[in-house]
Amino acid sequence: MQKKIIYEIKSLYRDHFRVNGYEFGDGKKSVCIVGSTRGNEIQQLYICSQLVKAFKLLEQENRIKEGHRILIIPAVNPYSLNIKKRFWPTDNTDINRMFPGYNLGETTQRIAAGVFDVIKEYTYGMQFTSFYTPGKFTPHIRMMKAGFENTDLAKKFGMPYVVLRNTRPYDTTTLNYNWQIWETHAFSIYTTTTSQIDKESAQTAIRSILNFLSKENIVEYHGHEGYVSLVVEDTDMVPVRTKSAGIFESLVKAGDEIYRGQLLGQITDPYEGEITEQLYSPVDGMVFFAHDEPLTYADAAVYKLVAHEKV
Amino acid sequence: MIKTIASVKMPVDEILQIKKHRLIPDGKPLAGLKRISIVTGIHGDELEGQYVCFELIRRIQAQRESLTGIVDIYPAMNPLGIDSITRGIPAFDLDMNRIFPGNQDGDMMEYLANQIIDDLVGSDVCIDIHASNIYLTEIPQIRINELHKERLIPLAEKANVDFIWVHGANTVLESTLAHSLNSRNTPTLVVEMGVGMRITKSYCLQLTEGILNLMRELGIWQGETIPPRRPIVSEHPDDVCYLNASMAGVFIPHVKHWEKLKTGDLIGRIIDPLKGEILDEIRAPIDGHLFTIREYPIVDAGSLIGRLLRVDHS
Ligand SMILES: [Zn+2]
C-alpha cells in the first residue's frame, strides 16, 4: 500500500487542504474508488476506510492479481467534512458539479481538475455518493444513460438493484458522467444512509465491490455471492407523495416488501396531533426510498416504490 | 392586483407563496396587450432586483395613464431564501436556477418551478434580475446564451445596461429559468448587476430606466424615457479575461470598478495578515475594462478576483 497526496492547496489560516489516495497493487490503472465528495457524506467516507482496511489485507495475502493498480480516495473534500458543511466552505460550490474541472479556474474547479487528472483513465470507476433529498435507500448501483452504460457489468456487483436514469443537464459536470466520457466504466453506489453510519449496508457495499472485482479477475475473493440484481428504470419507480405537510411517521423502511393498500406512513398535525393523512401503497412491491426526517412538506415524494409487476 | 402564482404547504403552520403584482391600464380589455414580466429573487442572497421592482411600480403608478400594456412583477421567486439569507432553497441546499422547467407532477420544488414557467410563458419579454453573488460586484450587464442572440441582443440594447455578454452554450445552463423560457419562445434577458446582499441604488435606477425604455419600445409604456446607454457587446470568448487568485489570502483592491486598465496596471494585492506580507500582486494581463471585481476579501487559490473586457485597438 502506498499513501499519497493526490491534490493539495494552501489555505490562509487552516491546515493545508489535502486529498489523499491509497494505492494497492501495481500495473495498469485498473480500479478507482472515490468516497465522500461532500461534507455530509460520512457513510461514504466510512465505507472507503473499511475498503482501505480490506485491501491492505488482500495485498498482504497476495490476493490482488498481477498488473492491477487500485486507487481508493476516501474523501475529496475533508475541509467540508471537518466543518459539517455539505459544500465547499468559502463559496458553497459542489465539487461533484465541477468535473472534469479546470486547473486555471475557480477553487473547486481546480480541485476537480487536480483529482480528475489522477483518477481518469482507470478501467473501472466507483463512487459512493448521495442524493439531495433526505432519506434512506435500498442499496443499489445507479447508472446514467450517457450512452456507454453496461448493465450486465453493473449486475456483477450483486447489489439488490441496478437503477438506470436519464441524464439531466447538470449531470454533465458529475464525476460519474466524466468518467464515462473518458471511457471508464463508471458506477455510482448508493447505500442506505449519508450523514449517519449504517454498518449493514456498508458491508453490503464492500462485499459487492469485492464480488465485482473477483468476477472481473482483479482480486481473489470468495464471499457471499450477493443478489441477482434487478435492473429498474428510475422512471418506472412509483412515487408516493404527500398532500399535506406536518409531522411524518413512516411505518416501513427502505428494503421492506409491501403490498397494495398497505399503510406506509402517516402525517399528523404538528400542533394538534391528529392524523391528517395516511399514505397507502398503490402497488405490490418494495420500498426503494423512504423519507427519514420527522417533518415533511406537502407534494414531497416521501417514498419511491419498485412494483413487482408493471402497473 | 397581487396574485399568488404558486403555493406549497410547509410543515408547521405556514404556506410558501410566490406572488406577483400585475399592473394593467385602467378600464381597457387585456386581450391583445403586450406583456412584460420582471422576475427576481431566484437566488435568495441577490437583492438588487428588490429596489428595481419597487421603483418600477412607483414610476408606473405615478403615471398610470401612460401604461398601455401589462406589467407583471415577481420580486421573490425564492421567498424562503430571501428571508433566510440563503442563496439556494433552504432545507434542500439546491440552486433554484437549476430546476427549470420543473414538473407539474414532481416534488414541491419541481412543481413550483413548473408553475413559475407556466405563469411567465407568453410574456413578450421577461427580465430576470440577478445580483452576481456575495463575492463579486458586476457592472449592469445582460448575459445572453449564443443560441438566442439574434432575438435577444436587439432587446438588450434598449435596456440601458453598460455591457452585453454573449456567452457560449453550456448544457448546465439548460436548467435555468432563462433557458427554459427562451426555448419556449418567451424572450428572456438575464441581468447581472451589483453585488449579493446589498442594494446599489444607482444601478437599480439605471436598470429601471432601461426597463421603462424597453416597455416603450414594446408599446407598454407611453411615458417619457431617457435614451439608453450604448452598451459594449461582446460575442467572442477571447474578449473576456478572467483573473483568479494564485493563492489563499485577503484581497485588497487597488482600482475601482469599470476602470479602464492598461496591461500591467495593478488591480490589487493578496496579503497575509498573520505574517504581514504581500503574497501576490494582481496586474492586468491585457488592456481592458474591469467589469467584474472581487467584493468579498477572503480568497482561496483560484477564487475569481475580476474579469476584464478587452479594449479593441483596431
Ligand atoms: Zn443569481
XYZ file of C-alpha atoms and ligand atoms in Angstrom:
626
model
C 0.000 0.000 0.000
C 1.122 3.453 -0.801
C -0.489 6.531 0.664
C -0.108 9.594 -1.470
C -1.325 13.120 -1.762
C -3.473 13.459 -4.853
C -4.067 17.185 -4.592
C -3.077 19.892 -2.164
C -3.637 23.608 -1.760
C -2.625 26.045 0.895
C -5.151 27.906 2.955
C -4.739 31.249 4.698
C -5.470 30.025 8.211
C -6.438 26.378 8.027
C -4.157 23.395 7.675
C -3.395 22.569 4.030
C -6.258 21.128 2.042
C -5.192 17.634 1.073
C -6.831 14.890 -0.946
C -5.254 11.579 -0.033
C -5.238 8.420 -2.064
C -4.366 4.829 -1.137
C -2.846 2.758 -3.853
C -2.698 -1.030 -3.930
C -1.098 -3.408 -6.402
C 0.747 -2.152 -9.442
C 0.438 -2.145 -13.170
C -2.250 -0.548 -15.283
C -4.837 1.852 -13.876
C -7.483 -0.711 -13.120
C -9.893 0.358 -10.381
C -10.538 3.719 -8.781
C -12.894 4.070 -5.825
C -13.968 7.527 -4.666
C -15.783 8.140 -1.391
C -17.095 11.340 0.095
C -17.088 14.436 -2.115
C -19.358 16.424 0.219
C -19.135 17.341 3.850
C -22.150 15.326 4.954
C -21.139 12.115 3.197
C -19.958 10.257 6.291
C -21.204 6.821 5.303
C -19.298 7.188 2.022
C -16.136 8.025 3.977
C -16.693 5.124 6.361
C -17.121 2.604 3.559
C -13.881 3.702 1.918
C -11.991 3.457 5.196
C -13.234 -0.112 5.534
C -12.223 -0.811 1.943
C -8.710 0.525 2.588
C -8.528 -1.864 5.532
C -9.772 -4.762 3.401
C -7.335 -4.050 0.568
C -4.396 -3.860 2.964
C -5.222 -7.405 3.942
C -5.775 -8.543 0.338
C -2.415 -7.102 -0.595
C -0.653 -8.765 2.318
C -2.158 -12.082 1.306
C -1.203 -11.565 -2.354
C -4.815 -11.674 -3.416
C -4.600 -8.697 -5.796
C -3.982 -10.095 -9.253
C -0.842 -9.051 -11.042
C -0.971 -5.987 -13.258
C -3.828 -4.234 -11.479
C -3.463 -0.917 -9.741
C -6.262 0.080 -7.382
C -6.704 3.581 -6.024
C -9.034 4.496 -3.162
C -9.766 8.119 -2.297
C -11.829 8.153 0.898
C -12.561 11.904 0.807
C -12.251 14.523 -1.896
C -13.417 17.255 0.452
C -12.053 16.887 4.001
C -12.415 20.660 4.583
C -16.198 20.420 4.423
C -16.311 17.199 6.455
C -14.427 18.955 9.234
C -16.873 21.843 9.475
C -20.075 19.861 8.834
C -20.954 21.750 5.688
C -22.144 19.888 2.590
C -20.381 22.065 0.003
C -17.113 23.970 -0.327
C -16.511 26.166 2.743
C -15.899 29.556 1.146
C -18.217 29.612 -1.852
C -20.675 26.761 -1.260
C -19.934 25.129 -4.605
C -20.222 21.377 -5.074
C -17.027 19.610 -6.182
C -19.192 16.885 -7.705
C -20.613 19.505 -10.091
C -17.191 20.666 -11.279
C -15.844 17.748 -13.284
C -13.762 17.432 -15.404
C -12.512 20.602 -13.713
C -10.287 23.384 -14.929
C -6.854 23.925 -13.444
C -6.879 27.680 -14.104
C -10.451 28.141 -12.915
C -12.048 28.678 -9.536
C -11.050 26.743 -6.441
C -13.409 23.779 -6.718
C -12.789 23.580 -10.478
C -9.078 23.326 -9.664
C -9.662 20.622 -7.084
C -11.844 18.678 -9.524
C -9.206 19.058 -12.253
C -6.370 18.034 -9.952
C -8.250 14.956 -8.773
C -9.661 14.019 -12.163
C -6.242 14.189 -13.718
C -5.195 11.353 -11.409
C -8.399 9.295 -11.440
C -9.248 9.367 -15.150
C -8.237 6.537 -17.454
C -8.956 3.810 -14.913
C -10.835 0.880 -16.384
C -13.418 0.915 -13.585
C -14.584 3.869 -11.544
C -16.792 3.513 -8.474
C -18.152 6.401 -6.495
C -20.093 6.440 -3.262
C -22.414 9.380 -3.474
C -25.636 10.838 -2.129
C -28.909 12.407 -3.108
C -30.051 15.910 -2.168
C -33.317 14.860 -0.548
C -33.051 13.346 2.915
C -33.962 9.704 3.116
C -32.836 6.125 3.070
C -32.251 3.930 0.053
C -32.180 0.258 -0.653
C -28.535 -0.324 -1.641
C -28.148 -0.030 -5.381
C -25.904 0.788 -8.301
C -27.028 3.867 -10.174
C -26.138 4.440 -13.770
C -26.739 7.388 -16.025
C -27.865 6.708 -19.513
C -24.957 8.564 -21.075
C -24.726 6.097 -23.940
C -21.958 3.922 -22.534
C -23.695 2.210 -19.635
C -23.339 -1.527 -19.358
C -25.980 -3.060 -17.100
C -24.571 -6.575 -17.382
C -21.380 -5.298 -15.860
C -23.304 -3.491 -13.127
C -25.135 -6.700 -12.223
C -21.806 -8.258 -11.301
C -21.791 -6.223 -8.093
C -24.638 -8.362 -6.825
C -26.417 -5.356 -5.324
C -30.175 -5.734 -4.950
C -30.874 -3.168 -7.689
C -29.315 -1.502 -10.693
C -31.104 1.759 -11.398
C -30.940 3.437 -14.764
C -31.814 7.054 -15.118
C -31.818 9.666 -17.829
C -29.131 12.316 -17.749
C -30.162 15.815 -16.795
C -28.360 18.975 -17.912
C -26.385 19.379 -14.691
C -25.248 15.739 -14.706
C -22.633 16.550 -17.320
C -20.432 18.010 -14.582
C -20.502 14.997 -12.250
C -17.596 12.637 -11.790
C -19.643 9.679 -12.980
C -20.513 11.337 -16.301
C -16.959 12.486 -16.958
C -15.512 9.108 -16.142
C -17.823 7.683 -18.774
C -16.776 10.308 -21.310
C -13.172 9.227 -20.662
C -14.162 5.591 -21.228
C -14.092 4.450 -17.641
C -16.880 2.036 -16.673
C -18.452 4.246 -14.032
C -20.794 3.186 -11.246
C -22.419 5.274 -8.543
C -23.025 3.187 -5.453
C -25.745 4.132 -3.008
C -26.041 2.540 0.369
C -28.768 3.245 2.900
C -27.552 6.396 4.598
C -25.391 9.503 4.118
C -24.796 11.521 7.268
C -25.174 8.527 9.608
C -23.143 5.350 9.504
C -25.090 2.237 8.624
C -22.750 -0.707 9.038
C -25.026 -3.277 7.476
C -25.388 -1.523 4.122
C -21.712 -0.527 4.264
C -20.845 -4.233 4.459
C -23.196 -4.922 1.541
C -21.310 -2.308 -0.494
C -17.893 -3.633 0.428
C -18.916 -7.200 -0.404
C -20.393 -6.029 -3.683
C -17.178 -4.328 -4.727
C -15.113 -7.381 -3.801
C -17.573 -9.611 -5.647
C -17.325 -7.432 -8.703
C -13.532 -7.371 -8.646
C -13.404 -11.105 -8.151
C -15.692 -11.670 -11.168
C -13.514 -9.311 -13.206
C -10.489 -11.303 -12.084
C -8.822 -8.427 -10.258
C -8.876 -9.792 -6.712
C -9.262 -13.212 -5.219
C -12.321 -13.196 -3.036
C -14.798 -15.866 -2.021
C -17.520 -14.210 -0.108
C -21.254 -14.105 -0.083
C -22.355 -14.106 -3.736
C -24.718 -11.211 -3.315
C -28.045 -10.729 -5.007
C -29.272 -11.277 -8.513
C -29.680 -7.600 -9.339
C -32.924 -6.322 -10.709
C -32.490 -3.578 -13.308
C -35.051 -0.794 -12.941
C -35.534 2.475 -14.744
C -35.811 5.465 -12.459
C -38.960 6.496 -14.343
C -40.610 3.151 -13.511
C -40.441 3.820 -9.785
C -43.764 4.633 -8.197
C -43.620 7.823 -6.107
C -45.901 8.244 -3.109
C -46.438 11.950 -2.494
C -47.840 13.797 0.458
C -50.872 16.012 0.096
C -50.448 17.647 3.462
C -47.455 18.827 5.453
C -46.632 18.131 9.075
C -45.035 15.507 11.264
C -44.155 12.455 9.242
C -44.062 8.980 10.639
C -43.009 6.068 8.486
C -44.279 2.588 9.262
C -41.988 0.933 6.720
C -38.343 1.295 5.830
C -36.187 1.087 2.734
C -35.933 -2.504 1.585
C -39.270 -3.634 3.057
C -41.650 -5.699 0.962
C -45.046 -4.054 0.772
C -48.455 -4.927 -0.663
C -51.048 -2.871 -2.465
C -53.162 -0.995 0.046
C -50.651 -1.293 2.871
C -50.374 1.699 5.163
C -46.849 3.052 4.611
C -46.813 6.111 6.768
C -48.858 8.932 8.158
C -48.774 12.642 8.711
C -50.009 14.251 11.878
C -50.894 17.850 12.604
C -47.849 19.453 14.256
C -49.989 21.376 16.762
C -52.937 19.132 17.492
C -51.567 15.637 17.000
C -54.450 14.441 14.856
C -53.683 12.240 11.864
C -54.173 14.384 8.786
C -53.127 11.974 6.090
C -52.400 8.310 5.647
C -50.237 7.128 2.791
C -51.062 3.763 1.231
C -49.078 1.742 -1.242
C -50.610 1.735 -4.729
C -48.660 -1.409 -5.677
C -47.280 -4.726 -4.546
C -43.553 -4.255 -4.376
C -40.676 -2.977 -2.324
C -39.743 0.286 -0.662
C -36.804 1.636 -2.629
C -36.548 5.045 -0.975
C -38.096 6.353 2.220
C -38.009 9.905 3.562
C -36.461 9.804 7.027
C -36.958 13.216 8.565
C -39.638 13.892 11.133
C -41.166 16.801 9.194
C -42.417 16.883 5.633
C -43.638 19.455 3.138
C -46.689 18.875 1.006
C -46.097 17.494 -2.507
C -42.997 15.661 -1.332
C -42.223 12.200 -2.712
C -41.697 10.533 0.664
C -41.496 7.049 -0.853
C -40.307 5.582 -4.087
C -41.517 2.079 -4.677
C -40.467 -0.640 -7.064
C -43.557 -2.513 -8.203
C -43.329 -6.262 -8.578
C -45.376 -6.206 -11.723
C -45.862 -3.270 -14.033
C -48.699 -1.003 -13.007
C -53.505 43.412 -8.277
C -51.444 40.964 -6.255
C -51.829 37.300 -7.055
C -50.296 34.109 -5.702
C -48.966 32.045 -8.594
C -47.830 29.015 -6.626
C -48.092 27.789 -3.077
C -46.914 24.842 -1.052
C -47.839 23.815 2.469
C -44.954 23.769 4.908
C -44.861 21.505 7.943
C -45.662 23.950 10.733
C -48.447 26.461 10.143
C -47.027 28.192 7.096
C -47.738 28.339 3.405
C -44.966 29.112 0.954
C -46.375 31.547 -1.588
C -44.850 33.027 -4.702
C -46.580 36.269 -5.552
C -46.759 38.673 -8.428
C -48.013 42.195 -8.821
C -49.859 42.814 -12.082
C -50.205 46.374 -13.334
C -52.689 46.963 -16.151
C -54.083 50.023 -17.936
C -57.269 51.323 -16.326
C -60.515 50.300 -17.966
C -59.145 48.537 -21.014
C -59.627 44.941 -22.146
C -56.427 42.917 -21.698
C -56.721 40.955 -24.925
C -54.036 41.921 -27.410
C -51.985 43.910 -24.929
C -48.253 43.346 -24.750
C -46.845 41.932 -21.513
C -43.507 42.373 -19.798
C -42.512 40.233 -16.801
C -39.906 41.295 -14.264
C -38.510 38.438 -12.214
C -36.028 38.495 -9.372
C -35.017 36.729 -6.178
C -34.360 33.263 -7.592
C -31.121 33.453 -5.627
C -32.102 34.454 -2.125
C -28.920 36.436 -1.447
C -29.297 38.680 -4.512
C -31.261 41.754 -3.584
C -30.564 44.407 -6.240
C -33.789 43.495 -8.032
C -35.820 44.382 -4.933
C -35.323 48.077 -5.455
C -35.917 47.812 -9.204
C -39.322 46.214 -8.555
C -40.246 48.898 -6.052
C -39.095 51.762 -8.259
C -40.781 50.407 -11.368
C -44.119 50.063 -9.612
C -43.731 53.545 -8.140
C -42.979 55.089 -11.534
C -45.877 53.327 -13.222
C -48.367 54.163 -10.501
C -47.344 57.818 -10.554
C -48.267 57.944 -14.220
C -50.986 55.331 -14.699
C -52.320 56.959 -17.876
C -49.039 56.149 -19.667
C -49.423 52.401 -19.127
C -50.666 50.688 -22.271
C -49.710 47.097 -21.613
C -49.371 44.522 -18.875
C -46.523 44.620 -16.364
C -46.087 41.548 -14.156
C -43.618 41.896 -11.288
C -42.344 38.883 -9.332
C -39.990 40.204 -6.648
C -39.396 36.978 -4.729
C -39.168 33.707 -6.628
C -37.351 32.142 -3.668
C -39.031 33.777 -0.665
C -37.561 31.321 1.857
C -34.075 32.060 0.549
C -34.531 35.829 0.711
C -35.854 35.616 4.243
C -33.026 33.412 5.486
C -30.103 34.982 3.554
C -29.713 31.742 1.650
C -28.727 31.649 -1.997
C -30.403 28.365 -2.757
C -33.596 26.832 -1.500
C -33.217 26.436 2.274
C -33.533 22.909 3.626
C -32.502 21.475 0.265
C -29.241 23.292 -0.446
C -30.459 23.361 -4.017
C -29.877 26.116 -6.576
C -33.348 27.171 -7.700
C -31.950 28.229 -11.061
C -31.062 24.609 -11.847
C -34.518 23.079 -11.588
C -36.385 24.598 -14.529
C -38.657 23.853 -16.324
C -39.761 21.670 -13.405
C -42.585 19.187 -13.466
C -46.281 19.580 -12.692
C -46.378 16.136 -11.072
C -42.973 16.336 -9.434
C -41.761 17.197 -5.977
C -42.549 20.510 -4.332
C -39.622 22.299 -5.979
C -40.257 20.851 -9.411
C -43.897 21.752 -9.044
C -43.064 25.343 -8.058
C -40.660 25.660 -10.986
C -43.340 24.416 -13.329
C -45.948 26.864 -12.000
C -43.472 29.712 -12.461
C -42.765 28.761 -16.072
C -46.482 28.410 -16.785
C -47.150 31.873 -15.462
C -44.312 33.528 -17.389
C -44.651 31.796 -20.759
C -46.215 34.057 -23.336
C -44.709 37.282 -21.994
C -43.440 39.480 -24.827
C -40.276 39.913 -22.829
C -39.111 38.679 -19.457
C -36.276 40.196 -17.433
C -34.631 38.004 -14.808
C -32.639 40.268 -12.480
C -29.660 38.770 -10.677
C -27.055 40.430 -8.470
C -23.937 38.367 -9.014
C -23.230 36.785 -5.624
C -21.678 37.953 -2.370
C -18.158 37.577 -3.766
C -18.206 39.712 -6.898
C -19.546 43.088 -7.976
C -20.745 43.400 -11.551
C -21.463 46.489 -13.630
C -25.016 46.407 -15.038
C -24.892 43.844 -17.805
C -27.076 41.431 -19.699
C -25.877 37.900 -20.336
C -27.128 36.100 -23.401
C -26.701 32.492 -24.469
C -25.393 32.486 -28.046
C -28.274 30.202 -29.031
C -30.704 33.073 -28.567
C -28.581 36.066 -29.519
C -30.376 37.150 -32.710
C -33.585 37.669 -30.858
C -32.188 38.956 -27.571
C -29.408 41.402 -28.484
C -31.798 43.970 -30.030
C -33.920 43.853 -26.857
C -30.904 44.008 -24.546
C -29.595 47.102 -26.340
C -32.668 49.017 -25.196
C -32.268 48.119 -21.530
C -29.760 50.844 -20.558
C -27.011 48.485 -19.406
C -23.289 49.032 -19.914
C -22.381 45.662 -21.279
C -23.926 42.751 -23.165
C -22.079 39.483 -22.784
C -22.925 36.791 -25.305
C -21.577 33.538 -23.909
C -21.262 30.037 -25.272
C -23.974 27.428 -24.893
C -23.474 25.265 -21.823
C -25.554 22.213 -21.006
C -25.591 23.054 -17.306
C -27.418 26.298 -18.085
C -30.238 24.422 -19.779
C -31.992 24.120 -16.450
C -32.118 27.874 -15.806
C -35.294 29.908 -15.879
C -33.985 31.982 -18.781
C -33.097 28.990 -20.939
C -36.430 27.318 -20.250
C -38.321 30.470 -21.235
C -36.170 31.308 -24.252
C -36.661 27.809 -25.580
C -40.409 28.259 -25.102
C -40.446 31.299 -27.334
C -40.558 33.760 -24.445
C -37.585 36.118 -24.857
C -35.828 36.411 -21.522
C -32.943 38.679 -20.629
C -30.703 37.845 -17.685
C -29.425 40.948 -15.922
C -26.427 40.691 -13.600
C -25.566 43.799 -11.646
C -24.184 44.929 -8.329
C -23.328 42.515 -5.578
C -25.088 39.997 -3.350
C -26.691 41.057 -0.044
C -26.604 44.745 -0.993
C -28.613 47.262 -2.967
C -26.716 49.598 -5.272
C -29.252 52.364 -5.791
C -27.612 53.907 -8.842
C -27.598 50.587 -10.729
C -31.207 49.941 -9.755
C -32.298 53.319 -11.091
C -30.262 52.779 -14.257
C -31.990 49.469 -14.924
C -35.422 50.876 -14.070
C -34.910 53.499 -16.807
C -33.875 50.694 -19.137
C -36.962 48.632 -18.385
C -39.206 51.665 -18.985
C -37.413 52.267 -22.274
C -37.894 48.650 -23.317
C -41.564 48.923 -22.325
C -41.895 51.984 -24.508
C -40.338 50.173 -27.465
C -42.816 47.329 -26.965
C -45.792 49.669 -26.688
C -46.395 49.018 -23.000
C -45.406 52.489 -21.821
C -46.113 55.895 -23.320
C -44.327 57.988 -20.686
C -41.080 59.848 -21.145
C -37.936 57.738 -21.131
C -34.281 58.586 -21.440
C -32.245 57.323 -24.401
C -30.482 54.130 -23.307
C -26.723 53.860 -22.905
C -24.950 52.213 -25.788
C -23.643 49.004 -24.314
C -20.455 47.265 -25.338
C -21.461 43.973 -26.938
C -19.011 41.127 -26.532
C -19.547 37.998 -28.598
C -16.099 36.407 -28.583
C -14.826 34.315 -25.683
C -11.399 35.927 -26.159
C -12.868 39.333 -25.271
C -13.167 38.370 -21.615
C -10.114 37.756 -19.471
C -10.536 36.021 -16.093
C -8.332 36.894 -13.136
C -8.048 34.184 -10.489
C -6.207 34.323 -7.197
C -2.925 32.464 -7.313
C -3.107 31.656 -3.612
C -5.177 32.000 -0.485
C -5.162 35.290 1.398
C -7.008 38.563 1.788
C -7.668 40.551 -1.371
C -7.179 44.320 -1.181
C -8.314 46.083 -4.343
C -6.287 48.926 -5.785
C -8.644 50.077 -8.543
C -12.306 50.929 -8.938
C -14.930 49.000 -10.748
C -15.344 49.585 -14.529
C -11.987 51.307 -14.654
C -10.162 51.185 -17.979
C -6.839 49.486 -17.334
C -3.620 49.149 -19.271
C -1.543 45.975 -19.381
C 0.487 45.760 -16.207
C -1.703 48.075 -14.110
C -2.054 46.956 -10.507
C -5.559 45.623 -9.763
C -4.964 44.600 -6.180
C -2.893 42.630 -3.736
C -3.323 39.395 -1.855
C -1.981 39.849 1.638
C -1.276 37.630 4.641
C -2.385 39.399 7.836
C -0.631 36.826 10.037
C 2.810 37.394 8.569
C 2.195 40.957 7.460
C 3.282 40.080 3.953
C 2.138 40.781 0.431
C 1.665 37.345 -1.120
C 0.850 38.383 -4.650
C 0.092 41.365 -6.839
C -2.614 41.028 -9.445
C -1.910 43.034 -12.580
C -3.956 43.494 -15.734
C -2.736 40.968 -18.324
C -4.415 42.949 -21.137
C -5.809 46.431 -21.792
C -9.422 46.374 -20.754
C -12.414 47.447 -18.686
C -12.719 45.837 -15.290
C -16.389 44.830 -15.395
C -16.244 42.350 -12.502
C -14.304 42.890 -9.301
C -13.906 40.860 -6.133
C -16.001 42.229 -3.282
C -15.538 39.576 -0.607
C -11.942 39.860 0.632
C -11.135 36.280 1.644
C -9.816 34.258 -1.282
C -8.651 30.702 -1.871
C -6.306 29.679 -4.646
C -8.499 30.005 -7.720
C -11.061 32.466 -6.350
C -12.190 34.898 -9.021
C -10.689 38.360 -8.498
C -12.144 40.054 -11.544
C -12.927 39.963 -15.235
C -11.547 42.289 -17.871
C -13.263 43.122 -21.115
C -10.625 43.540 -23.782
C -10.320 47.002 -25.289
C -10.058 46.738 -29.036
C -7.299 48.861 -30.551
C -8.053 48.038 -34.168
Zn -28.318 34.897 -9.404
